[in-house]
Phi, psi and omega in degrees: 000139177262128177255119183305320179300318180294318180298312181296313181298327179289313186271331182225069179302141183308318182271009174103183018287149176248112177216177185298319179294314180298318181296313180297317181290328176297316178295321178296322180296319178300314180300314181293323179292323175296318177300316178301312181297322177302316180288315184296328183263004182274181180305135178090345181238338192295332180295324179273328181281330180230069185285337184222155179302324181297328177291318176302317178300315182296321178294313178301317181297316179293322176295322177300315179298321179296316180294321176301324177296332178295336178298332176269318186295314185298314176296327178294320176293323177296317178298320176302313181295325177295322175293321179298325180301333180269357182278120183293346179272353182290139174221160174256124187288000177269022182320120176075355180282173184295334180254016184295143175226156170301142185304321181295325176292321178297313180297319179295322178294320178295318178297318178300317180296321177295317179294324177296323180296339182301324180294327178287323178297317179298318178294317178297316179299319179296315179295320178293322175301318179294315177300317179297319182293334175277313186296332181299337183270358184267144177208173179236139176290146174291121185291350181286000000 
């Protein structure tokens, strides 16, 4: 059996190291795990991936925790982009193209979009909390 906590702690220990490769790969892992869950809970797989209500609760609960973490992550990424906007080495690769913007404006626009996403994260977190608070009460009778 693979335990997600062990995999994460092995590859991405909380206290680091924190570097560009580790950060990028952690985000890639999140994307791949969501893809895995999409497939596992889809048609043809959901009976084995979600055999009991308690498993659904555990999945919802972990997703709720992940979304709550975005409340910290998104503003930190916005702050990073705001610092990048002040970096004289920053450039926008659309130089001279029809959609070109000064790099500081591009970084600022990305930061603004992340901050804007926070209202959606808060709403999603609230809805997931509600789903979790209902799902925790569900169980299945032993068919024997």
